[in-house]
Each structure stands twice: as C-alpha cells, then as structure tokens.
Short mmCIF file of N, CA and C in Angstrom, two decimals:
data_model
loop_
_atom_site.label_atom_id
_atom_site.label_comp_id
_atom_site.label_asym_id
_atom_site.label_seq_id
_atom_site.Cartn_x
_atom_site.Cartn_y
_atom_site.Cartn_z
N MET A 1 8.86 -5.94 21.95
CA MET A 1 8.37 -4.46 22.30
C MET A 1 7.57 -3.98 21.03
N ASN A 2 6.34 -3.49 21.47
CA ASN A 2 5.46 -3.04 20.47
C ASN A 2 5.63 -1.43 20.27
N GLU A 3 6.17 -1.20 19.07
CA GLU A 3 6.38 0.32 18.65
C GLU A 3 4.95 0.94 18.47
N VAL A 4 4.92 2.23 18.65
CA VAL A 4 3.56 2.95 18.51
C VAL A 4 4.07 4.24 17.77
N TYR A 5 3.58 4.30 16.37
CA TYR A 5 4.01 5.52 15.58
C TYR A 5 2.79 6.45 15.60
N GLU A 6 3.23 7.70 15.66
CA GLU A 6 2.10 8.75 15.72
C GLU A 6 1.51 9.04 14.41
N ASP A 7 0.35 9.49 14.43
CA ASP A 7 -0.20 9.93 13.21
C ASP A 7 0.52 10.93 12.59
N LYS A 8 0.43 10.95 11.21
CA LYS A 8 0.91 11.97 10.27
C LYS A 8 2.34 12.26 10.59
N GLN A 9 3.20 11.20 10.88
CA GLN A 9 4.57 11.44 11.23
C GLN A 9 5.66 11.51 10.01
N TYR A 10 5.33 11.00 8.91
CA TYR A 10 6.46 10.70 7.79
C TYR A 10 5.82 11.60 6.54
N ASP A 11 6.74 12.03 5.83
CA ASP A 11 6.49 12.64 4.58
C ASP A 11 6.37 11.68 3.51
N ALA A 12 6.88 10.53 3.55
CA ALA A 12 6.78 9.37 2.74
C ALA A 12 6.91 8.09 3.34
N THR A 13 6.16 7.07 2.99
CA THR A 13 6.12 5.73 3.45
C THR A 13 6.37 4.82 2.35
N VAL A 14 7.35 4.04 2.15
CA VAL A 14 7.52 3.00 1.21
C VAL A 14 7.54 1.69 1.76
N CYS A 15 6.85 0.75 1.09
CA CYS A 15 6.53 -0.61 1.55
C CYS A 15 6.80 -1.58 0.43
N CYS A 16 7.85 -2.26 0.46
CA CYS A 16 8.13 -3.25 -0.54
C CYS A 16 8.42 -4.71 0.00
N GLY A 17 7.91 -5.72 -0.53
CA GLY A 17 8.06 -6.98 -0.04
C GLY A 17 7.33 -7.28 1.28
N VAL A 18 6.30 -6.58 1.59
CA VAL A 18 5.42 -6.64 2.78
C VAL A 18 4.13 -7.22 2.34
N PHE A 19 3.45 -6.58 1.33
CA PHE A 19 2.13 -7.03 0.85
C PHE A 19 2.40 -8.22 -0.05
N THR A 20 2.60 -9.32 0.60
CA THR A 20 2.79 -10.66 -0.15
C THR A 20 2.10 -11.67 0.74
N LEU A 21 1.85 -12.80 0.26
CA LEU A 21 1.16 -13.85 0.80
C LEU A 21 1.67 -14.37 2.14
N GLY A 22 0.93 -14.46 3.20
CA GLY A 22 1.39 -14.87 4.52
C GLY A 22 1.90 -13.68 5.35
N HIS A 23 1.90 -12.39 4.79
CA HIS A 23 2.56 -11.32 5.61
C HIS A 23 1.48 -10.48 6.25
N VAL A 24 0.91 -9.55 5.48
CA VAL A 24 -0.12 -8.67 6.10
C VAL A 24 -1.33 -8.52 5.21
N PRO A 25 -2.61 -8.31 5.78
CA PRO A 25 -3.86 -8.18 4.92
C PRO A 25 -3.71 -6.78 4.14
N PRO A 26 -4.52 -6.78 3.03
CA PRO A 26 -4.52 -5.43 2.35
C PRO A 26 -5.08 -4.35 3.15
N THR A 27 -5.67 -4.54 4.19
CA THR A 27 -6.18 -3.35 5.05
C THR A 27 -5.04 -2.73 5.81
N ALA A 28 -3.89 -3.41 5.88
CA ALA A 28 -2.75 -2.79 6.57
C ALA A 28 -2.41 -1.51 5.88
N LEU A 29 -2.71 -1.46 4.61
CA LEU A 29 -2.43 -0.06 3.83
C LEU A 29 -2.91 1.16 4.75
N LEU A 30 -4.06 1.06 5.37
CA LEU A 30 -4.67 2.18 6.09
C LEU A 30 -3.60 2.50 7.33
N GLU A 31 -2.93 1.74 7.82
CA GLU A 31 -1.94 2.06 8.78
C GLU A 31 -0.75 2.94 8.18
N LEU A 32 -0.36 2.59 6.80
CA LEU A 32 0.65 3.26 6.17
C LEU A 32 0.05 4.65 5.86
N ILE A 33 -1.24 4.89 5.61
CA ILE A 33 -1.86 6.27 5.34
C ILE A 33 -1.90 6.88 6.58
N ARG A 34 -2.15 6.25 7.72
CA ARG A 34 -2.35 6.94 9.04
C ARG A 34 -1.02 7.66 9.49
N ILE A 35 0.09 6.96 9.24
CA ILE A 35 1.32 7.47 9.67
C ILE A 35 1.95 8.48 8.79
N THR A 36 1.46 8.72 7.58
CA THR A 36 1.94 9.65 6.49
C THR A 36 1.27 10.82 6.50
N LYS A 37 1.95 12.08 6.57
CA LYS A 37 1.47 13.30 6.58
C LYS A 37 0.49 13.61 5.18
N PRO A 38 -0.60 14.48 5.42
CA PRO A 38 -1.31 14.91 4.28
C PRO A 38 -0.35 15.51 3.25
N GLY A 39 -0.51 15.13 2.02
CA GLY A 39 0.42 15.61 0.87
C GLY A 39 1.55 14.70 0.75
N GLY A 40 1.76 13.72 1.70
CA GLY A 40 2.93 12.87 1.66
C GLY A 40 2.56 11.69 0.71
N TRP A 41 3.55 10.94 0.61
CA TRP A 41 3.56 9.80 -0.47
C TRP A 41 3.47 8.33 0.36
N VAL A 42 2.64 7.71 -0.16
CA VAL A 42 2.61 6.05 0.28
C VAL A 42 2.88 5.45 -1.03
N VAL A 43 3.97 4.64 -1.11
CA VAL A 43 4.28 3.82 -2.20
C VAL A 43 4.21 2.35 -1.82
N VAL A 44 3.72 1.49 -2.53
CA VAL A 44 3.60 0.08 -2.23
C VAL A 44 3.73 -0.92 -3.46
N SER A 45 4.24 -2.11 -3.08
CA SER A 45 4.22 -2.97 -3.98
C SER A 45 3.51 -4.29 -3.62
N THR A 46 3.09 -5.00 -4.52
CA THR A 46 2.45 -6.38 -4.33
C THR A 46 3.07 -7.42 -5.30
N ARG A 47 3.14 -8.58 -4.88
CA ARG A 47 3.45 -9.77 -5.86
C ARG A 47 2.18 -9.87 -6.58
N LYS A 48 2.25 -10.29 -7.81
CA LYS A 48 0.91 -10.48 -8.52
C LYS A 48 0.17 -11.50 -7.88
N SER A 49 0.74 -12.59 -7.50
CA SER A 49 0.10 -13.77 -6.76
C SER A 49 -0.90 -13.28 -5.53
N TYR A 50 -0.21 -12.27 -4.79
CA TYR A 50 -0.86 -11.67 -3.81
C TYR A 50 -2.17 -10.90 -4.14
N TYR A 51 -1.80 -10.02 -5.12
CA TYR A 51 -2.93 -9.26 -5.68
C TYR A 51 -4.00 -10.03 -6.30
N ASP A 52 -3.72 -11.18 -6.95
CA ASP A 52 -4.84 -12.07 -7.53
C ASP A 52 -5.57 -12.84 -6.49
N SER A 53 -4.95 -13.13 -5.33
CA SER A 53 -5.67 -13.85 -4.40
C SER A 53 -6.33 -13.04 -3.29
N THR A 54 -6.13 -11.82 -3.33
CA THR A 54 -6.77 -10.96 -2.17
C THR A 54 -7.72 -9.84 -2.65
N ASN A 55 -8.16 -8.93 -1.95
CA ASN A 55 -9.00 -7.88 -2.18
C ASN A 55 -8.18 -6.51 -2.18
N PHE A 56 -6.95 -6.69 -2.60
CA PHE A 56 -6.08 -5.43 -2.42
C PHE A 56 -6.73 -4.37 -3.43
N GLN A 57 -6.94 -4.55 -4.61
CA GLN A 57 -7.53 -3.57 -5.35
C GLN A 57 -8.89 -3.00 -4.85
N GLU A 58 -9.84 -3.70 -4.29
CA GLU A 58 -10.95 -3.31 -3.58
C GLU A 58 -10.62 -2.57 -2.43
N VAL A 59 -9.61 -2.56 -1.72
CA VAL A 59 -9.10 -1.87 -0.55
C VAL A 59 -8.58 -0.53 -1.06
N CYS A 60 -7.83 -0.69 -2.06
CA CYS A 60 -7.31 0.55 -2.70
C CYS A 60 -8.40 1.59 -3.27
N ASP A 61 -9.37 0.92 -3.90
CA ASP A 61 -10.42 1.72 -4.35
C ASP A 61 -11.19 2.36 -3.31
N ARG A 62 -11.54 1.56 -2.09
CA ARG A 62 -12.25 2.19 -1.09
C ARG A 62 -11.64 3.21 -0.39
N TYR A 63 -10.30 3.19 -0.24
CA TYR A 63 -9.57 4.35 0.53
C TYR A 63 -9.60 5.48 -0.32
N GLN A 64 -9.63 5.21 -1.76
CA GLN A 64 -9.62 6.58 -2.54
C GLN A 64 -11.06 7.08 -2.57
N GLN A 65 -11.99 6.32 -2.58
CA GLN A 65 -13.51 6.80 -2.58
C GLN A 65 -13.68 7.43 -1.18
N GLU A 66 -13.05 6.93 -0.15
CA GLU A 66 -13.27 7.61 1.14
C GLU A 66 -12.50 9.02 1.45
N GLY A 67 -11.62 9.15 0.28
CA GLY A 67 -10.80 10.44 0.40
C GLY A 67 -9.59 10.37 1.31
N LYS A 68 -9.15 9.18 1.50
CA LYS A 68 -7.93 9.18 2.18
C LYS A 68 -6.75 9.24 1.40
N VAL A 69 -6.74 8.79 0.35
CA VAL A 69 -5.57 8.96 -0.69
C VAL A 69 -6.10 9.28 -1.93
N LYS A 70 -5.11 9.71 -2.87
CA LYS A 70 -5.35 9.90 -4.37
C LYS A 70 -4.28 9.18 -5.01
N LEU A 71 -4.77 8.36 -6.04
CA LEU A 71 -3.74 7.41 -6.79
C LEU A 71 -2.99 8.42 -7.72
N VAL A 72 -1.90 8.34 -7.72
CA VAL A 72 -0.99 9.07 -8.80
C VAL A 72 -0.43 8.13 -9.80
N ASN A 73 -0.07 7.09 -9.38
CA ASN A 73 0.47 6.18 -10.47
C ASN A 73 0.15 4.67 -10.03
N HIS A 74 0.03 3.70 -11.01
CA HIS A 74 -0.08 2.39 -10.76
C HIS A 74 0.42 1.54 -11.92
N VAL A 75 1.46 0.73 -11.60
CA VAL A 75 2.06 0.01 -12.66
C VAL A 75 1.70 -1.51 -12.34
N LYS A 76 0.98 -2.19 -13.49
CA LYS A 76 0.68 -3.36 -13.29
C LYS A 76 1.60 -4.32 -14.02
N ASP A 77 1.89 -5.41 -13.49
CA ASP A 77 2.96 -6.52 -14.09
C ASP A 77 4.25 -5.95 -14.33
N GLY A 78 4.73 -5.11 -13.46
CA GLY A 78 6.03 -4.75 -13.53
C GLY A 78 7.15 -5.71 -13.14
N PRO A 79 8.45 -5.43 -13.43
CA PRO A 79 9.34 -6.46 -12.98
C PRO A 79 9.46 -6.65 -11.41
N TYR A 80 9.75 -7.81 -11.11
CA TYR A 80 9.99 -7.94 -9.74
C TYR A 80 11.06 -9.19 -9.58
N ILE A 81 10.66 -10.42 -9.57
CA ILE A 81 11.58 -11.55 -9.39
C ILE A 81 11.36 -12.38 -10.69
N ALA A 82 12.23 -13.38 -10.87
CA ALA A 82 12.32 -14.19 -12.01
C ALA A 82 10.73 -15.06 -12.07
N GLU A 83 10.34 -15.44 -11.03
CA GLU A 83 9.16 -16.27 -10.88
C GLU A 83 7.72 -15.54 -11.27
N GLU A 84 7.82 -14.38 -10.92
CA GLU A 84 6.55 -13.60 -11.03
C GLU A 84 6.83 -12.00 -11.03
N GLY A 85 5.78 -11.24 -11.72
CA GLY A 85 5.93 -9.93 -11.59
C GLY A 85 5.14 -9.23 -10.45
N ALA A 86 5.07 -7.99 -10.35
CA ALA A 86 4.44 -7.21 -9.19
C ALA A 86 3.80 -6.15 -9.68
N HIS A 87 2.92 -5.60 -8.90
CA HIS A 87 2.18 -4.34 -9.14
C HIS A 87 2.70 -3.22 -8.21
N TYR A 88 2.80 -2.04 -8.69
CA TYR A 88 3.13 -0.84 -7.75
C TYR A 88 2.23 0.17 -7.75
N TRP A 89 2.10 0.91 -6.60
CA TRP A 89 1.07 1.94 -6.45
C TRP A 89 1.84 3.23 -5.89
N GLY A 90 1.35 4.26 -6.39
CA GLY A 90 1.96 5.56 -5.62
C GLY A 90 0.75 6.42 -5.36
N PHE A 91 0.45 6.71 -4.10
CA PHE A 91 -0.59 7.35 -3.48
C PHE A 91 -0.13 8.53 -2.98
N VAL A 92 -0.97 9.66 -2.94
CA VAL A 92 -0.76 10.83 -2.11
C VAL A 92 -1.71 10.99 -1.19
N VAL A 93 -1.44 11.13 0.14
CA VAL A 93 -2.43 11.11 1.25
C VAL A 93 -3.11 12.49 1.22
N CYS A 94 -4.52 12.28 1.48
CA CYS A 94 -5.30 13.49 1.58
C CYS A 94 -5.42 14.12 2.82
#
C-alpha cells in the first residue's frame, strides 16, 4: 500500500538512517520539506560515506537558495557508528 502524506502536515520531521548508500537520493529531502509545516523542523543525518559519494550538500544548498529551508545547524563528522562518522543537519522550513 502506498501512503500519501499531505503537504505541511508535521511540526517536525526527523530522518535518521535513511540518507545512506542504497536507500534514497539526496533529492528525497524535498519530500521531507513538503510534509513539514512552515516554521517546522527537518532534522536529517547522513553517513560520511554517503555524503562524500553524493551531491547531498549541493541539494541542501539549492533548497536553501530557493527559500525552501533555512539552515539552523550543521554538525560535520559527528559520532555515529564505530566504522564511520556522520553529518547532521537541522533546517527550519520556510
């Protein structure tokens, strides 16, 4: 069954363990933005290896430039698992 989520439905959307190799493309961030209310938070993490091998930063920059989100915090090389670190983003939806 394919669930459909309404626009601007959630006050906050948290996504951990999804933006990783073989799961979803960086552009899936737009879906998280779409379902989050203006003024709401979108918090995501990426494994360092995913970040390094995709255009995730470019996508984040584009959505900021387009006025879809405002970056509140970005932690690079934060703790994640023994094998590698992760990056974390906190956005507010515009």
